[in-house]
Short mmCIF file of C-alpha atoms and ligand atoms in Angstrom, two decimals:
data_model
loop_
_atom_site.label_atom_id
_atom_site.label_comp_id
_atom_site.label_asym_id
_atom_site.label_seq_id
_atom_site.Cartn_x
_atom_site.Cartn_y
_atom_site.Cartn_z
CA UNK A 1 -1.16 4.81 21.00
CA UNK A 2 -2.69 3.85 17.24
CA UNK A 3 -0.37 3.47 14.44
CA UNK A 4 -2.37 5.31 12.47
CA UNK A 5 -4.84 8.12 12.96
CA UNK A 6 -7.25 10.19 11.24
CA UNK A 7 -8.97 13.52 12.84
CA UNK A 8 -11.82 15.30 11.01
CA UNK A 9 -10.35 14.85 7.97
CA UNK A 10 -11.71 16.36 4.61
CA UNK A 11 -10.80 16.33 1.61
CA UNK A 12 -12.16 19.13 -1.50
CA UNK A 13 -11.00 18.76 -5.49
CA UNK A 14 -11.39 22.56 -6.81
CA UNK A 15 -12.43 21.69 -10.41
CA UNK A 16 -13.12 25.44 -11.25
CA UNK A 17 -14.13 28.74 -9.61
CA UNK A 18 -17.70 26.78 -9.54
CA UNK A 19 -17.34 23.26 -8.89
CA UNK A 20 -15.79 21.54 -5.69
CA UNK A 21 -16.17 18.05 -5.01
CA UNK A 22 -16.10 16.67 -1.50
CA UNK A 23 -14.56 13.42 -1.76
CA UNK A 24 -14.33 12.91 2.15
CA UNK A 25 -15.79 14.96 4.77
CA UNK A 26 -15.00 14.64 8.49
CA UNK A 27 -13.37 11.56 8.54
CA UNK A 28 -12.36 10.02 11.92
CA UNK A 29 -10.27 6.75 11.83
CA UNK A 30 -7.73 4.66 13.62
CA UNK A 31 -6.12 1.37 12.97
CA UNK A 32 -3.98 -0.17 16.23
CA UNK A 33 -1.31 -2.33 16.05
CA UNK A 34 -1.73 -5.70 14.67
CA UNK A 35 -4.81 -4.86 12.86
CA UNK A 36 -6.06 -5.32 9.67
CA UNK A 37 -9.10 -3.01 8.66
CA UNK A 38 -11.34 -3.19 5.56
CA UNK A 39 -13.00 -0.25 4.30
CA UNK A 40 -16.22 -0.90 1.66
CA UNK A 41 -17.55 1.81 -0.52
CA UNK A 42 -19.28 2.04 -3.96
CA UNK A 43 -16.84 3.32 -7.01
CA UNK A 44 -16.24 7.37 -6.37
CA UNK A 45 -17.25 6.81 -2.48
CA UNK A 46 -13.57 8.77 -1.63
CA UNK A 47 -11.84 5.05 -0.93
CA UNK A 48 -8.39 5.69 -3.07
CA UNK A 49 -8.63 9.48 -1.56
CA UNK A 50 -8.70 8.20 1.86
CA UNK A 51 -5.82 5.85 0.94
CA UNK A 52 -3.90 8.63 -0.59
CA UNK A 53 -3.91 10.94 2.32
CA UNK A 54 -3.69 8.09 5.08
CA UNK A 55 -0.09 7.47 3.34
CA UNK A 56 1.18 10.82 2.99
CA UNK A 57 0.42 10.84 -0.99
CA UNK A 58 -1.44 13.75 -0.80
CA UNK A 59 -2.72 16.14 1.78
CA UNK A 60 -6.05 16.65 3.34
CA UNK A 61 -7.70 19.82 2.53
CA UNK A 62 -8.47 20.08 6.65
CA UNK A 63 -7.90 17.72 9.48
CA UNK A 64 -4.99 15.50 10.74
CA UNK A 65 -3.62 12.72 9.89
CA UNK A 66 -1.05 10.87 12.55
CA UNK A 67 1.40 8.13 11.57
CA UNK A 68 2.97 6.13 14.78
CA UNK A 69 2.52 9.13 16.63
CA UNK A 70 3.70 11.96 14.26
CA UNK A 71 1.10 14.49 12.51
CA UNK A 72 1.70 14.59 8.74
CA UNK A 73 0.78 18.25 8.29
CA UNK A 74 3.85 19.34 10.52
CA UNK A 75 5.91 17.87 7.78
CA UNK A 76 7.43 18.92 4.66
CA UNK A 77 7.37 17.38 1.31
CA UNK A 78 10.61 16.02 1.71
CA UNK A 79 10.02 14.62 5.31
CA UNK A 80 6.77 13.13 3.60
CA UNK A 81 8.49 11.50 1.38
CA UNK A 82 11.15 10.38 3.60
CA UNK A 83 8.41 9.01 6.01
CA UNK A 84 6.28 7.21 3.12
CA UNK A 85 9.17 5.28 1.87
CA UNK A 86 10.29 4.02 5.27
CA UNK A 87 6.83 3.20 7.01
CA UNK A 88 4.17 2.90 4.38
CA UNK A 89 3.64 0.06 1.71
CA UNK A 90 1.51 0.40 -1.14
CA UNK A 91 -0.39 -2.19 -2.93
CA UNK A 92 -2.55 -1.09 -6.06
CA UNK A 93 -5.10 -2.60 -8.14
CA UNK A 94 -3.04 -2.67 -11.39
CA UNK A 95 0.16 -4.34 -9.61
CA UNK A 96 1.97 -0.99 -10.69
CA UNK A 97 5.40 -2.91 -10.99
CA UNK A 98 8.16 -2.02 -13.28
CA UNK A 99 8.12 -3.64 -16.75
CA UNK A 100 11.40 -3.38 -17.27
CA UNK A 101 12.63 -4.98 -13.92
CA UNK A 102 12.33 -8.52 -12.72
CA UNK A 103 11.07 -10.28 -9.52
CA UNK A 104 13.97 -9.27 -7.59
CA UNK A 105 14.37 -6.11 -8.75
CA UNK A 106 10.85 -4.95 -8.37
CA UNK A 107 10.70 -6.11 -4.71
CA UNK A 108 14.17 -4.69 -4.28
CA UNK A 109 13.57 -1.28 -5.12
CA UNK A 110 12.39 0.54 -1.76
CA UNK A 111 15.10 -0.62 -0.07
CA UNK A 112 17.63 0.35 -3.17
CA UNK A 113 15.93 3.96 -3.65
CA UNK A 114 16.72 3.94 -0.05
CA UNK A 115 19.98 3.52 -0.28
CA UNK A 116 21.04 0.19 0.60
CA UNK A 117 23.24 -2.32 -1.02
CA UNK A 118 21.91 -4.94 -3.01
CA UNK A 119 23.85 -7.64 -0.88
CA UNK A 120 23.10 -5.98 2.23
CA UNK A 121 19.52 -6.62 1.07
CA UNK A 122 19.91 -10.21 -0.17
CA UNK A 123 19.07 -12.77 2.90
CA UNK A 124 15.37 -10.41 3.40
CA UNK A 125 15.18 -10.67 -0.27
CA UNK A 126 15.27 -14.72 -0.01
CA UNK A 127 13.05 -14.82 3.14
CA UNK A 128 10.31 -12.54 1.09
CA UNK A 129 10.15 -14.10 -1.96
CA UNK A 130 9.80 -17.71 -0.49
CA UNK A 131 7.00 -16.55 1.78
CA UNK A 132 5.35 -15.18 -1.32
CA UNK A 133 5.49 -18.06 -3.33
CA UNK A 134 7.85 -16.86 -6.54
CA UNK A 135 11.01 -18.96 -5.38
CA UNK A 136 10.55 -20.25 -9.19
CA UNK A 137 9.65 -16.80 -10.68
CA UNK A 138 12.82 -14.89 -9.65
CA UNK A 139 14.18 -13.71 -12.51
CA UNK A 140 10.76 -13.22 -14.48
CA UNK A 141 9.50 -9.90 -15.93
CA UNK A 142 6.06 -8.43 -14.88
CA UNK A 143 4.79 -9.65 -18.44
CA UNK A 144 5.85 -12.91 -17.86
CA UNK A 145 3.64 -13.41 -14.76
CA UNK A 146 0.11 -14.14 -14.28
CA UNK A 147 -2.01 -11.38 -12.66
CA UNK A 148 -1.93 -13.19 -9.19
CA UNK A 149 1.94 -13.55 -9.05
CA UNK A 150 2.62 -9.91 -10.35
CA UNK A 151 0.08 -9.17 -6.96
CA UNK A 152 2.14 -11.45 -5.18
CA UNK A 153 5.73 -9.51 -6.51
CA UNK A 154 3.98 -6.07 -5.09
CA UNK A 155 3.18 -7.64 -1.86
CA UNK A 156 6.44 -8.57 -1.13
CA UNK A 157 8.03 -4.82 -2.21
CA UNK A 158 5.08 -3.47 -0.25
CA UNK A 159 6.68 -5.39 2.49
CA UNK A 160 10.15 -5.50 2.25
CA UNK A 161 11.13 -2.49 4.01
CA UNK A 162 8.88 -4.04 7.25
CA UNK A 163 6.92 -0.43 6.78
CA UNK A 164 4.52 0.46 9.79
CA UNK A 165 1.33 0.47 7.64
CA UNK A 166 0.19 -1.14 4.51
CA UNK A 167 -2.53 0.48 2.18
CA UNK A 168 -4.19 -1.83 -0.31
CA UNK A 169 -6.43 -0.47 -2.65
CA UNK A 170 -8.56 -2.69 -4.60
CA UNK A 171 -5.58 -5.34 -4.34
CA UNK A 172 -7.95 -7.75 -5.31
CA UNK A 173 -9.88 -5.88 -8.24
CA UNK A 174 -8.00 -7.30 -11.09
CA UNK A 175 -8.16 -11.17 -10.33
CA UNK A 176 -10.52 -13.59 -10.52
CA UNK A 177 -12.42 -14.16 -7.19
CA UNK A 178 -10.68 -17.63 -6.38
CA UNK A 179 -7.29 -15.67 -7.17
CA UNK A 180 -8.57 -12.61 -4.95
CA UNK A 181 -8.92 -14.62 -1.91
CA UNK A 182 -5.61 -16.63 -1.76
CA UNK A 183 -4.13 -12.94 -2.13
CA UNK A 184 -6.16 -11.82 0.87
CA UNK A 185 -5.01 -14.75 2.92
CA UNK A 186 -1.65 -13.95 2.12
CA UNK A 187 -1.87 -10.60 2.76
CA UNK A 188 -3.51 -11.39 6.08
CA UNK A 189 -0.81 -13.68 6.75
CA UNK A 190 2.29 -11.79 6.27
CA UNK A 191 0.71 -8.25 7.75
CA UNK A 192 0.76 -9.57 10.47
CA UNK A 193 4.48 -10.90 10.62
CA UNK A 194 5.55 -7.56 8.63
CA UNK A 195 3.68 -4.39 9.19
CA UNK A 196 2.29 -3.27 12.35
CA UNK A 197 -1.41 -2.26 10.84
CA UNK A 198 -3.25 -3.04 6.81
CA UNK A 199 -5.71 -0.95 5.65
CA UNK A 200 -7.43 -2.66 2.87
CA UNK A 201 -10.25 -0.81 0.74
CA UNK A 202 -12.41 -2.52 -1.84
CA UNK A 203 -15.92 -2.64 -3.22
CA UNK A 204 -16.44 -6.49 -3.27
CA UNK A 205 -18.26 -7.82 0.13
CA UNK A 206 -16.75 -10.88 0.23
CA UNK A 207 -13.30 -9.58 0.34
CA UNK A 208 -14.29 -7.46 2.93
CA UNK A 209 -15.80 -9.95 5.16
CA UNK A 210 -12.03 -11.56 5.45
P1 LIG B 1 -13.51 5.72 -4.96
O1 LIG B 1 -11.76 4.93 -4.81
O2 LIG B 1 -13.83 5.24 -3.70
O3 LIG B 1 -13.60 4.87 -6.21
P2 LIG B 1 -12.14 7.96 -5.64
O4 LIG B 1 -11.40 8.52 -4.13
O5 LIG B 1 -11.16 7.65 -6.49
O6 LIG B 1 -13.40 7.16 -5.07
O7 LIG B 1 -12.54 8.97 -5.89
C1 LIG B 1 -14.03 9.88 -5.02
C2 LIG B 1 -14.27 11.71 -5.23
O8 LIG B 1 -13.51 12.21 -6.12
C3 LIG B 1 -15.11 11.00 -7.13
O9 LIG B 1 -16.02 11.66 -7.26
C4 LIG B 1 -13.69 11.58 -8.22
O10 LIG B 1 -14.00 11.63 -9.20
C5 LIG B 1 -13.65 12.60 -7.00
N1 LIG B 1 -11.86 12.78 -7.63
C6 LIG B 1 -10.78 11.44 -7.56
N2 LIG B 1 -10.00 11.90 -7.51
C7 LIG B 1 -9.55 13.21 -8.08
C8 LIG B 1 -9.11 14.13 -8.52
N3 LIG B 1 -7.02 14.12 -8.76
N4 LIG B 1 -9.35 15.89 -9.14
C9 LIG B 1 -10.67 15.49 -8.95
N5 LIG B 1 -11.58 14.86 -8.65
C10 LIG B 1 -10.90 13.62 -8.03
MG1 LIG B 2 -10.52 4.10 -5.67
#
């Protein structure tokens, strides 16, 4: 059974009575255990929309998405929030870290929101901070970190709860090309350990090649 399955998924944005934008039309897609999938397309082609519906951040207009065999359309908003929290890790182009929290606090956030106590999470935190190479930046706030370091924090945050699925939206889009490739290498290395599948969308052909 695939980790993630999209069947005939369409998404329309209705702007007014006269204007509807079709962002996705009849998309079929699946990602299997251990897979890293890159989806490439120009700006405006529906990549972010696709990730939002795949990860349960938004609902499709029609079609069905199943995560770990569970059809998302049958879940209430509350159930969808819980599933997203426990099974999906998101990585964004602009990192989306909380500016007032330091590296450790940003990384731990998904576990704390899920009701875990900090002491319970510390061994896991130490492990993941080391793996993303941020041992020397644990107390820094985002503004005190480089772009590449901020994306490492975001990767650690996405992976800390060992989600089934990682969704990355242009994760290298705000980094220079050398740092972008480093981040993709890191994602590839970690995703196979901590996540069961990873989907990266990008407009950058060099990133997609990886
Ligand atoms: P990409 O990430 O590939 O650049 P998007 O998924 O952001 O593409 O957008 C696909 C299309 O849907 C674009 O035409 C965009 O303007 C439109 N769109 C995206 N989000 C919204 C929204 N919330 N409301 C209306 N239109 C939207
Ligand atoms: Mg986008």
